[in-house]
C-alpha positions as semicolon CSV with decimal commas, in nm:
position;residue;x (nm);y (nm);z (nm)
1;X;6,771;8,781;14,761
2;X;6,643;8,712;14,413
3;X;6,687;8,363;14,281
4;X;6,800;8,298;13,925
5;X;6,529;8,157;13,701
6;X;6,779;7,935;13,524
7;X;7,079;7,744;13,643
8;X;7,113;7,598;13,988
9;X;6,806;7,469;14,175
10;X;6,664;7,702;14,440
11;X;6,785;7,483;14,728
12;X;7,143;7,508;14,596
13;X;7,111;7,885;14,556
14;X;6,983;7,918;14,915
15;X;7,260;7,684;15,035
16;X;7,524;7,905;14,873
17;X;7,362;8,222;15,008
18;X;7,376;8,089;15,365
19;X;7,734;7,966;15,317
20;X;7,825;8,310;15,179
21;X;7,679;8,474;15,490
22;X;7,883;8,240;15,710
23;X;8,200;8,314;15,512
24;X;8,152;8,692;15,511
25;X;8,064;8,700;15,880
26;X;7,700;8,804;15,842
27;X;7,617;8,479;16,021
28;X;7,830;8,398;16,323
29;X;7,864;8,072;16,517
30;X;7,563;8,037;16,744
31;X;7,337;8,260;16,532
32;X;6,990;8,117;16,488
33;X;6,861;8,070;16,135
34;X;6,498;8,155;16,067
35;X;6,254;7,867;16,105
36;X;6,187;7,669;15,790
37;X;5,847;7,835;15,749
38;X;5,984;8,184;15,815
39;X;6,270;8,134;15,566
40;X;6,029;7,991;15,309
41;X;5,802;8,293;15,346
42;X;6,092;8,540;15,339
43;X;6,251;8,382;15,030
44;X;5,923;8,293;14,855
45;X;6,019;7,926;14,850
46;X;5,841;7,601;14,926
47;X;5,910;7,489;15,287
48;X;6,037;7,156;15,149
49;X;6,306;7,346;14,957
50;X;6,422;7,523;15,273
51;X;6,407;7,197;15,470
52;X;6,630;7,028;15,210
53;X;6,876;7,319;15,231
54;X;6,891;7,303;15,611
55;X;6,940;6,925;15,598
56;X;7,231;6,966;15,354
57;X;7,387;7,233;15,575
58;X;7,351;7,004;15,876
59;X;7,506;6,713;15,684
60;X;7,800;6,943;15,602
61;X;7,822;7,039;15,973
62;X;7,768;7,406;15,890
63;X;7,462;7,418;16,118
64;X;7,308;7,210;16,394
65;X;6,948;7,172;16,505
66;X;6,822;7,166;16,862
67;X;6,476;7,011;16,874
68;X;6,222;7,268;16,980
69;X;6,472;7,556;16,967
70;X;6,579;7,588;16,605
71;X;6,874;7,567;16,371
72;X;7,201;7,740;16,458
73;X;7,529;7,819;16,281
74;X;7,798;7,577;16,392
75;X;8,147;7,670;16,507
76;X;8,387;7,588;16,223
77;X;8,635;7,315;16,301
78;X;8,897;7,124;16,109
79;X;8,671;6,820;16,129
80;X;8,435;6,997;15,888
81;X;8,678;6,922;15,604
82;X;8,509;6,648;15,405
83;X;8,741;6,466;15,161
84;X;8,452;6,390;14,925
85;X;8,344;6,753;14,920
86;X;8,704;6,863;14,857
87;X;8,730;6,617;14,566
88;X;8,403;6,749;14,421
89;X;8,526;7,107;14,457
90;X;8,850;7,015;14,275
91;X;8,649;6,869;13,988
92;X;8,438;7,185;13,965
93;X;8,751;7,400;13,976
94;X;8,912;7,198;13,696
95;X;8,601;7,253;13,484
96;X;8,605;7,627;13,553
97;X;8,977;7,650;13,471
98;X;8,928;7,465;13,144
99;X;8,652;7,708;13,050
100;X;8,873;8,004;13,150
101;X;9,156;7,875;12,930
102;X;8,912;7,825;12,644
103;X;8,798;8,188;12,685
104;X;9,160;8,308;12,678
105;X;9,175;8,420;13,040
106;X;9,537;8,420;13,155
107;X;9,669;8,247;13,465
108;X;9,751;8,587;13,613
109;X;9,391;8,706;13,557
110;X;9,260;8,388;13,722
111;X;9,493;8,437;14,019
112;X;9,376;8,798;14,057
113;X;9,010;8,691;14,039
114;X;9,063;8,413;14,292
115;X;9,254;8,641;14,532
116;X;8,986;8,908;14,509
117;X;8,699;8,662;14,553
118;X;8,871;8,488;14,844
119;X;8,926;8,819;15,025
120;X;8,563;8,920;14,978
121;X;8,421;8,584;15,081
122;X;8,353;8,463;14,731
123;X;8,200;8,776;14,581
124;X;8,345;8,850;14,240
125;X;8,333;9,190;14,070
126;X;8,173;9,111;13,733
127;X;8,338;9,415;13,572
128;X;8,690;9,318;13,672
129;X;8,902;9,191;13,384
């Protein structure tokens, strides 16, 4: 995966990539993530960046670490719903919707984009209008 040179920090980009793989089924509950060093080498990142990403994923209960064995994808549960994270997501969504309205994107177009992205695990076709 190539990281964007502008925009979100690398740890956030890696975080979203791993979450995307969990959502689309590429990573299943119980799958072992690469070690911090292996992921850092594979992604051309500083090990501290990968460590921060893994810590955030663990804080969000998306993964768990077994000392001496590694980091594994967690089984999703209803307890993973974090009210603070939901509130933050709502704020981000409101910002995106305001921008969409400013750009003249209709509610129907937004609904179609959301439905398509949700079905594909968050991947949006950039050429869809």
